[in-house]
PDB file of C-alpha atoms in Angstrom:
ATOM      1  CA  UNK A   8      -4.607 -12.355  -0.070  1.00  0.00           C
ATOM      2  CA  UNK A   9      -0.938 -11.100  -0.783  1.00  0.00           C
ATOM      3  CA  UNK A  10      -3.604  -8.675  -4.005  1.00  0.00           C
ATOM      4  CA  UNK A  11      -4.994  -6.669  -1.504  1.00  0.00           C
ATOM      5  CA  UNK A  12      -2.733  -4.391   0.167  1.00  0.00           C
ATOM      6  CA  UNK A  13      -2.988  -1.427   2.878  1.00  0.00           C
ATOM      7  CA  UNK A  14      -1.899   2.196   4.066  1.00  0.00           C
ATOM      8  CA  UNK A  15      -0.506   3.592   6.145  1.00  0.00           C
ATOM      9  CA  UNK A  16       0.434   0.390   8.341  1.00  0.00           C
ATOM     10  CA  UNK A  17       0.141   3.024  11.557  1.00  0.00           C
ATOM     11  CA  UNK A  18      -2.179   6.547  11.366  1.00  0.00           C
ATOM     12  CA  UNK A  19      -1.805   8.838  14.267  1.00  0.00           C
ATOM     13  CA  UNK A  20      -5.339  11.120  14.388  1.00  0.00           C
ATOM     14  CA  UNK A  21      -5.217  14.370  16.222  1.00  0.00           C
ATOM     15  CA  UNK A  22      -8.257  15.642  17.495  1.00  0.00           C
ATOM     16  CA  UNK A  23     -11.170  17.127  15.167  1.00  0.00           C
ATOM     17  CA  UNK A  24      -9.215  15.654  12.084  1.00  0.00           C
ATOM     18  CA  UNK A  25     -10.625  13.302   9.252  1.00  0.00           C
ATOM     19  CA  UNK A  26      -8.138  10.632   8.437  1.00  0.00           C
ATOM     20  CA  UNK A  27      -8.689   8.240   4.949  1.00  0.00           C
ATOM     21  CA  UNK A  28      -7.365   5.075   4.898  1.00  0.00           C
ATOM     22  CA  UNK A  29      -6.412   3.476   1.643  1.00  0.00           C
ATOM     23  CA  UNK A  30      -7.277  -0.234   0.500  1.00  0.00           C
ATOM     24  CA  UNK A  31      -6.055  -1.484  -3.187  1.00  0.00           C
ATOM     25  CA  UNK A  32      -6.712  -4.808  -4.489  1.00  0.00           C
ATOM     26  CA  UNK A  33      -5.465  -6.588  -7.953  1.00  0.00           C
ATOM     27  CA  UNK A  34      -7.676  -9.780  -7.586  1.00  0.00           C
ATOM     28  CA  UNK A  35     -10.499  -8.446  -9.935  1.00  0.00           C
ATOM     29  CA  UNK A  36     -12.644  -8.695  -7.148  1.00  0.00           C
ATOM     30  CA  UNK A  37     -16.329  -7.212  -7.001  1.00  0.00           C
ATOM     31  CA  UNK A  38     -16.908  -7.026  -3.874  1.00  0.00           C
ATOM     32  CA  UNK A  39     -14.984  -5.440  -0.840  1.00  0.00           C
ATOM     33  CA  UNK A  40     -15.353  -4.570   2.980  1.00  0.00           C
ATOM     34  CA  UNK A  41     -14.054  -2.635   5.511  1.00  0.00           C
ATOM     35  CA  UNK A  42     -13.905  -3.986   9.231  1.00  0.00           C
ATOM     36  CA  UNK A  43     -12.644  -2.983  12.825  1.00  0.00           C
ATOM     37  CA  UNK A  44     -10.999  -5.067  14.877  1.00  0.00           C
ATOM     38  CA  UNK A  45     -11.263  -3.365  18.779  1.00  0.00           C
ATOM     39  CA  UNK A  46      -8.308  -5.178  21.063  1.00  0.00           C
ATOM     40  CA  UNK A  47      -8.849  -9.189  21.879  1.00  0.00           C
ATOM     41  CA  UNK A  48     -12.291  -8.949  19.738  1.00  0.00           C
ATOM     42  CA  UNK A  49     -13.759 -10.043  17.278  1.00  0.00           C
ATOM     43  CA  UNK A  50     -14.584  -8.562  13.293  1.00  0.00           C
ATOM     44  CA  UNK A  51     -17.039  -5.477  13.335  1.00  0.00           C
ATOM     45  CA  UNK A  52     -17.979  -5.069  10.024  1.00  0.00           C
ATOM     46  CA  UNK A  53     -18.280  -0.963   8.946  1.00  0.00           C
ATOM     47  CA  UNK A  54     -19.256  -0.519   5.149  1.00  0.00           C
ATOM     48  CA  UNK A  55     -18.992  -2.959   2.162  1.00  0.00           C
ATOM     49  CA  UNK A  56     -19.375  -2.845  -1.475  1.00  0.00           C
ATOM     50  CA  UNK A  57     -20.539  -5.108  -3.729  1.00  0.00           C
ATOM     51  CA  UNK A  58     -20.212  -3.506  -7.106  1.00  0.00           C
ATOM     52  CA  UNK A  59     -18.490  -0.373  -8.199  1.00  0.00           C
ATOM     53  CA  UNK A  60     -19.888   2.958  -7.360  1.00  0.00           C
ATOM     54  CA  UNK A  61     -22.174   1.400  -4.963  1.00  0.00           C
ATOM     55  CA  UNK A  62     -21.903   1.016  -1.078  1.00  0.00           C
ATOM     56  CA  UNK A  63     -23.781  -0.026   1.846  1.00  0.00           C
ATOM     57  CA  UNK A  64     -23.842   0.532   5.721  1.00  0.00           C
ATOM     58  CA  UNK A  65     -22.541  -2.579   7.894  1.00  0.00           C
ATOM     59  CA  UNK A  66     -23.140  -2.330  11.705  1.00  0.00           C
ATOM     60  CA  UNK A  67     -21.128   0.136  13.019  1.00  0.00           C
ATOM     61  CA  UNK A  68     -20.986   2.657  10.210  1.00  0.00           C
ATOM     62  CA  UNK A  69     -21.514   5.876  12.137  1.00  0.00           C
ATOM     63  CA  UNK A  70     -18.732   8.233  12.220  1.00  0.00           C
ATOM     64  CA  UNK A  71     -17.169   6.482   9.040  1.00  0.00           C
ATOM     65  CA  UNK A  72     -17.761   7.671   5.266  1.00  0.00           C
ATOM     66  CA  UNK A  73     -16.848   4.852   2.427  1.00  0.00           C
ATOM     67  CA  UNK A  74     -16.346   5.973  -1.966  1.00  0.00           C
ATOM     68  CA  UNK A  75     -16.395   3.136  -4.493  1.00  0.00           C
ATOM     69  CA  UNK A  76     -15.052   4.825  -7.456  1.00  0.00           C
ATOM     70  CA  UNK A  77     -12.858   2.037  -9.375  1.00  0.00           C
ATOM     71  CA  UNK A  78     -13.066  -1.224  -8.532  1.00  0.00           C
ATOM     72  CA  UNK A  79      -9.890  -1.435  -7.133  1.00  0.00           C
ATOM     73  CA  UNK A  80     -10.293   0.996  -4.526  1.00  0.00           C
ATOM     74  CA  UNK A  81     -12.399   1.096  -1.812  1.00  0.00           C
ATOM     75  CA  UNK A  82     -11.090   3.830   0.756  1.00  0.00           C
ATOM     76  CA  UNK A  83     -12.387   4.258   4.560  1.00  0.00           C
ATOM     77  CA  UNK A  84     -12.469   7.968   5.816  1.00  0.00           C
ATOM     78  CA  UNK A  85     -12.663   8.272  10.221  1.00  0.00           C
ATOM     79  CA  UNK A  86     -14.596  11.443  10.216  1.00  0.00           C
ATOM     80  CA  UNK A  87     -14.350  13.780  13.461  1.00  0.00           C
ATOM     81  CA  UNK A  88     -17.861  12.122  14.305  1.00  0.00           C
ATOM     82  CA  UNK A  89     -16.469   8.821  15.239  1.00  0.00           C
ATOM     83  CA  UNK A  90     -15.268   9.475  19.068  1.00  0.00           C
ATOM     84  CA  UNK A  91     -13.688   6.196  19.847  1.00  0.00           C
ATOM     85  CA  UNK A  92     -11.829   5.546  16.732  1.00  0.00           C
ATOM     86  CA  UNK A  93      -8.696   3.888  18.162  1.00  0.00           C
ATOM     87  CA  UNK A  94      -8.616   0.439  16.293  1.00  0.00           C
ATOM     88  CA  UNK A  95      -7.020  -1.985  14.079  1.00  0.00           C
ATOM     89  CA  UNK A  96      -9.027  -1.560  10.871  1.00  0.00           C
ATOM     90  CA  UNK A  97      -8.787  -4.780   8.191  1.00  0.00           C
ATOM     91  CA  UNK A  98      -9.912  -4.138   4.516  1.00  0.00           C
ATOM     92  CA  UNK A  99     -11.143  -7.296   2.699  1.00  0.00           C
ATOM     93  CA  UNK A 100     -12.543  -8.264  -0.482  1.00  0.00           C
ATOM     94  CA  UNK A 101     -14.109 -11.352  -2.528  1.00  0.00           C
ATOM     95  CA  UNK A 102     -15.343 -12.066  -5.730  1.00  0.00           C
ATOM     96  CA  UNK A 103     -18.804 -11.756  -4.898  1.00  0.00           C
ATOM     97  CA  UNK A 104     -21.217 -12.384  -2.206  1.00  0.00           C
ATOM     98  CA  UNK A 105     -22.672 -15.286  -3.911  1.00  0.00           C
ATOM     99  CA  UNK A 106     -22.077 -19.295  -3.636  1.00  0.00           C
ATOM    100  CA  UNK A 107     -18.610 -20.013  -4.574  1.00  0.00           C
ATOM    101  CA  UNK A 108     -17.140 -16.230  -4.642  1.00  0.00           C
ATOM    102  CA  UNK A 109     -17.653 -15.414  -1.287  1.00  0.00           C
ATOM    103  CA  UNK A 110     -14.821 -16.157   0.907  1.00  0.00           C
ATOM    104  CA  UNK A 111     -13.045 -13.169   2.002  1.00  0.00           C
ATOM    105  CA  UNK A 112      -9.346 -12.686   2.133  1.00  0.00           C
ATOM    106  CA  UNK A 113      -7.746  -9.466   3.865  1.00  0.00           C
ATOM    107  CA  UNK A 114      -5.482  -6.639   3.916  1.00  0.00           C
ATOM    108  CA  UNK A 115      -2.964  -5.945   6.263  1.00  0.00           C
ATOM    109  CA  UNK A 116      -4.592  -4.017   8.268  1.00  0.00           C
ATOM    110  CA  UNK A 117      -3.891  -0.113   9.556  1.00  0.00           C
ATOM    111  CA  UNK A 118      -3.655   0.510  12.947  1.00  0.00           C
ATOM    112  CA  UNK A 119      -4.772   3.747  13.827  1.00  0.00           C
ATOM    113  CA  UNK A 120      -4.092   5.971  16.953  1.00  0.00           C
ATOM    114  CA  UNK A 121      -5.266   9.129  18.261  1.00  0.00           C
ATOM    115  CA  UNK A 122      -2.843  11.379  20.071  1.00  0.00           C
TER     116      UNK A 122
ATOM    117  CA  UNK B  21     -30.604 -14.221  16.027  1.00  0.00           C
ATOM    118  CA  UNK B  22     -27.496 -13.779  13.364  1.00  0.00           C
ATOM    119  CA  UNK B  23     -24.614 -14.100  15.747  1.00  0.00           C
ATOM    120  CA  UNK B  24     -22.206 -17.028  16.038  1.00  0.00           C
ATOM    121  CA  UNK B  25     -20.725 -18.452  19.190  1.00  0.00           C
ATOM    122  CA  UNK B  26     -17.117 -19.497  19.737  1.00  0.00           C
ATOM    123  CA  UNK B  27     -15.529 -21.734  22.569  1.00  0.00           C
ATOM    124  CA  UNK B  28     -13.731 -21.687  24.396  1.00  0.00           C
ATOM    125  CA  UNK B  29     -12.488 -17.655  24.353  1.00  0.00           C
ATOM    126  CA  UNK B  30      -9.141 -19.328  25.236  1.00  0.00           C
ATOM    127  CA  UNK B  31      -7.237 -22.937  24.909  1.00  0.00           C
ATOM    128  CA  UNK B  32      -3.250 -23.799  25.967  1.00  0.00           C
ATOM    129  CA  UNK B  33      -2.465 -27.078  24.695  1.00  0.00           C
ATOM    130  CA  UNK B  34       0.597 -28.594  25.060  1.00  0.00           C
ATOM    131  CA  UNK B  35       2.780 -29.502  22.039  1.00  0.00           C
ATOM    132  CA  UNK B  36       1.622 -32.563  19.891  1.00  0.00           C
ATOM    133  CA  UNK B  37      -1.982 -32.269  21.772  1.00  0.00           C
ATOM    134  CA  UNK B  38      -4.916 -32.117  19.197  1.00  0.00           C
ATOM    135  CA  UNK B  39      -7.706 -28.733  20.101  1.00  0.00           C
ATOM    136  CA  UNK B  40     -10.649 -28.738  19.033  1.00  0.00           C
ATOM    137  CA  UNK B  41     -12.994 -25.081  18.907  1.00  0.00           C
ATOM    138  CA  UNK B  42     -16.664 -25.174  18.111  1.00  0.00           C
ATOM    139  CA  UNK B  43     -18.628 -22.834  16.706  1.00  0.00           C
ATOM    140  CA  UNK B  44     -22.648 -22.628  16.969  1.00  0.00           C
ATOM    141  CA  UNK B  45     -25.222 -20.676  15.041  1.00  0.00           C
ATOM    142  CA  UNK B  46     -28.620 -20.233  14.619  1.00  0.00           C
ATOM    143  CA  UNK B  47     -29.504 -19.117  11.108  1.00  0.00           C
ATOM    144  CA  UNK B  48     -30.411 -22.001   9.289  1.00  0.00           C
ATOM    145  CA  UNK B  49     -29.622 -20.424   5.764  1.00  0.00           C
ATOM    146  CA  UNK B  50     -26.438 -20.453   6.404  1.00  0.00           C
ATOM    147  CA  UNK B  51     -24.193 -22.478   3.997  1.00  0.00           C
ATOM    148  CA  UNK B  52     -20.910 -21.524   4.310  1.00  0.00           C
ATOM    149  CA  UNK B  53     -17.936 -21.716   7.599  1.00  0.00           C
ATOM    150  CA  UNK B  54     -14.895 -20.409   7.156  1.00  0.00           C
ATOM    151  CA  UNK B  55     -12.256 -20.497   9.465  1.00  0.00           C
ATOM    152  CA  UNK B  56      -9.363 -17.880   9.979  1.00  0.00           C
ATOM    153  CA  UNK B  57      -5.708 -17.839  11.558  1.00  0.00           C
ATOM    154  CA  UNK B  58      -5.159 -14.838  12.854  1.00  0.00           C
ATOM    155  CA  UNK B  59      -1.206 -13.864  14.564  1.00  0.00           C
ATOM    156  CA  UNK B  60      -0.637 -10.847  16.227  1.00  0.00           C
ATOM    157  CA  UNK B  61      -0.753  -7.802  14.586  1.00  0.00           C
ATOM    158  CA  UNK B  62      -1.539  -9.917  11.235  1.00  0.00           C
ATOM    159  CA  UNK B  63      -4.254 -10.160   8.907  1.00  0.00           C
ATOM    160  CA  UNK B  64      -6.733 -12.772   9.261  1.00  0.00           C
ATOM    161  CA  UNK B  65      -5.935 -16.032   6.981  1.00  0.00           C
ATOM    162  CA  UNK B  66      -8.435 -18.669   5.358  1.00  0.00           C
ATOM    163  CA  UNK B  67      -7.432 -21.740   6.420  1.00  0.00           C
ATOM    164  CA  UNK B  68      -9.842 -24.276   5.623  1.00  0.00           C
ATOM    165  CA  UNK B  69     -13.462 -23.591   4.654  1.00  0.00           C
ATOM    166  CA  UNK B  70     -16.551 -26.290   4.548  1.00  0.00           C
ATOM    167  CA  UNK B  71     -19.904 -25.879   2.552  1.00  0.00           C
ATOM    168  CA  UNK B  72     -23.095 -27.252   4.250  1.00  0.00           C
ATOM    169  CA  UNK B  73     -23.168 -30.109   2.012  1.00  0.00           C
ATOM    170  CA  UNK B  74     -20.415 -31.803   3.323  1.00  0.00           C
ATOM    171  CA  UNK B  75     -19.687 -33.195   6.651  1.00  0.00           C
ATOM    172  CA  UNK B  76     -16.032 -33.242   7.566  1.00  0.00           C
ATOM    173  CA  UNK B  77     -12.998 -31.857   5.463  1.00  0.00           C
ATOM    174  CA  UNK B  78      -9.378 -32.426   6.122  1.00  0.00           C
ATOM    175  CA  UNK B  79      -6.383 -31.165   4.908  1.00  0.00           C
ATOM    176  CA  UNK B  80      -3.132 -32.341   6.869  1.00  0.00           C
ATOM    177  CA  UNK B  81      -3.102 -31.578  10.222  1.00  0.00           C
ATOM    178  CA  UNK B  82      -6.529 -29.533  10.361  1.00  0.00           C
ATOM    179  CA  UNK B  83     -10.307 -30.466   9.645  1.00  0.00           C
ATOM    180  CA  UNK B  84     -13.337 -29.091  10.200  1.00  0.00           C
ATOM    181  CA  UNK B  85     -16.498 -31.318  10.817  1.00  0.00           C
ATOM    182  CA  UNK B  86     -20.196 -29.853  10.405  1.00  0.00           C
ATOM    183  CA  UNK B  87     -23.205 -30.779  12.220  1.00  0.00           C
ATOM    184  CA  UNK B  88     -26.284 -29.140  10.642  1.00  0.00           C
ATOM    185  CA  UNK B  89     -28.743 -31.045  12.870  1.00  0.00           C
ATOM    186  CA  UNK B  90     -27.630 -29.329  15.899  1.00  0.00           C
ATOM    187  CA  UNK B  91     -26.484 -26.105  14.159  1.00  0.00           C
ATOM    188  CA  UNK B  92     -22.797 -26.572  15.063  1.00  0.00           C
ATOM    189  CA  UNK B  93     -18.834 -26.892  13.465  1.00  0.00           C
ATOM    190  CA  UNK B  94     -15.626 -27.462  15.153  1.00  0.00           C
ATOM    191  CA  UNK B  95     -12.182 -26.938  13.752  1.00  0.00           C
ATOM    192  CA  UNK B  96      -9.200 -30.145  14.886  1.00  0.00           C
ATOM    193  CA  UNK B  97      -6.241 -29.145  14.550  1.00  0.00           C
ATOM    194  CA  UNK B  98      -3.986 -32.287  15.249  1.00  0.00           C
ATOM    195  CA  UNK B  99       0.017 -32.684  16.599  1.00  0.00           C
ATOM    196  CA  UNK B 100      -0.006 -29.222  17.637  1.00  0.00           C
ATOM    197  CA  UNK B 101       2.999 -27.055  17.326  1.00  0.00           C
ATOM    198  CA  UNK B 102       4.419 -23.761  19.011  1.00  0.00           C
ATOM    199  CA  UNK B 103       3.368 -22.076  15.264  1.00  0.00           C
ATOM    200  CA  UNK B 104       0.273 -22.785  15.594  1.00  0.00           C
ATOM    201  CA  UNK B 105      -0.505 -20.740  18.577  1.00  0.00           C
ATOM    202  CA  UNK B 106      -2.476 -17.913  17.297  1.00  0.00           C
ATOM    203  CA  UNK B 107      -6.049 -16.327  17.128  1.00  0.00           C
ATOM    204  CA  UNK B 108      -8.597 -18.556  14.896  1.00  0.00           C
ATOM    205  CA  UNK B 109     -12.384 -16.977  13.834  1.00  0.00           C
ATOM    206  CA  UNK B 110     -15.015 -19.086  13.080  1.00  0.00           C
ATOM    207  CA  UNK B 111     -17.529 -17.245  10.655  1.00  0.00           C
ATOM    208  CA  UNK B 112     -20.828 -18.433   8.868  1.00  0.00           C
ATOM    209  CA  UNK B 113     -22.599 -17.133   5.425  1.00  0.00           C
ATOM    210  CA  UNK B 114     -24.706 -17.582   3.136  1.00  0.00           C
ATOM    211  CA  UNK B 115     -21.303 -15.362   2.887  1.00  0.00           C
ATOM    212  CA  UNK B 116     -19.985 -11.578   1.539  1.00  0.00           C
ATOM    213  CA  UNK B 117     -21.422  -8.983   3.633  1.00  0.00           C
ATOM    214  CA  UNK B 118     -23.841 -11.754   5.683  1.00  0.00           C
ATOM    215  CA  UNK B 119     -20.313 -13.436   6.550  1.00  0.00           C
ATOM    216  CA  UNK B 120     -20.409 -13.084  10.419  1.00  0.00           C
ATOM    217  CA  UNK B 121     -17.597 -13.874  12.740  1.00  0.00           C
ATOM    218  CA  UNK B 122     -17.632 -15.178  15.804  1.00  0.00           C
ATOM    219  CA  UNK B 123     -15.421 -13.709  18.411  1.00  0.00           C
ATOM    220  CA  UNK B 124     -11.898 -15.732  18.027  1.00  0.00           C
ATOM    221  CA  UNK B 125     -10.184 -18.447  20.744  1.00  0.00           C
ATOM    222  CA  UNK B 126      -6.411 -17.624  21.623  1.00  0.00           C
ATOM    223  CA  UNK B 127      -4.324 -21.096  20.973  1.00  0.00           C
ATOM    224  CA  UNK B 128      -1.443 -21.246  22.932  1.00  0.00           C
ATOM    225  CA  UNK B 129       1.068 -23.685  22.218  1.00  0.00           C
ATOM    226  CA  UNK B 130       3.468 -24.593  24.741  1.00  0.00           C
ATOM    227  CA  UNK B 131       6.483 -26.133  23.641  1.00  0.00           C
TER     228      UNK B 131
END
């Protein structure tokens, strides 16, 4: 997990604005996620990719916008739409989604903040 | 339905104690169950995983036995200590974006 790295570690959001967050990983990995993590709960998963240039809604993807240009990147954007967007977000990726490359090992997280 | 269930929410132990979490699902696909270490304000770590061909798997001081009959796992983690206090997610796949996570138990170790 030490290959996938993120930033900022802390984003302040003011009011209105769009904010990206960046998640880079060296592992060669096909597939990658995005998740929240809300205080004292559990993994929420957002968007996730399984191939380059290709994306897919998880279950709280409102109010979030995902690009999947190089397989090596997979950056989050908090658009103005999502309300509540206070969070500890956790990137993620794997080698696949099928038997034997699917465990996922994570970034170090960006905790975001709106002021 | 898809989600997993975790127990307890929260477990204090006291130093050298063994605890024991269990996870249930419901999806009998599933194949694979992870479990993740998680300390505060740190990523989530793998730190033992079991496929649903095997039974129990061990390595040192933590195990993880599976129970496909009854649709359940557990994580053991043996001769607690103080380090060990931390968040720890079940999850269960097939796996990738099907991995789902159950809702964590706070370990507290007390020394």
């Amino acid at each position: 997990d030490g290959g996938i790295t993120q930033s900022p570690k802390y984003l302040f959001r003011k009011e209105g604005q769009n904010v990206t967050l960046s998640c880079e990983q060296n592992l060669n990995h096909d597939a990658m996620y995005w998740y929240r993590q809300d205080p004292g709960q559990g993994l929420r998963l957002i968007y996730y990719s399984q191939i380059v240039n290709d994306f897919q809604k998880g279950d709280i993807a409102e109010g979030y916008s995902v690009s999947r240009e190089k397989k090596e990147s997979f950056p989050l954007t908090v658009t103005s739409a999502q309300k509540n967007p206070t969070a500890f977000y956790l990137c993620a990726s794997s080698i696949g989604v099928g038997q034997g490359g699917e465990t996922q090992y994570f970034g170090p997280g960006t905790r975001l903040l709106v002021l | 339905g898809e989600n997993v269930e975790q127990h307890p929410s929260t477990l204090s132990v006291q130093e050298g104690d063994s605890a024991v979490i269990k996870c249930t699902y419901s999806d009998s696909a599933s194949n694979y169950f992870p479990w993740y270490k998680q300390e505060l304000g740190k990523r989530p770590q793998l730190i033992i995983d079991i496929r649903s061909n095997v039974g129990e798997k061990k390595d040192q001081r933590i195990a993880v036995t599976l129970n496909k009959t009854a649709k359940h796992f557990s994580l053991h983690i043996t001769e607690t200590q103080p380090e060990d206090s931390a968040v720890y997610f079940c999850a269960r796949g097939p796996g990738g974006f099907k991995t789902i996570f159950g809702a964590g138990t706070r370990l507290f170790v007390k020394a």
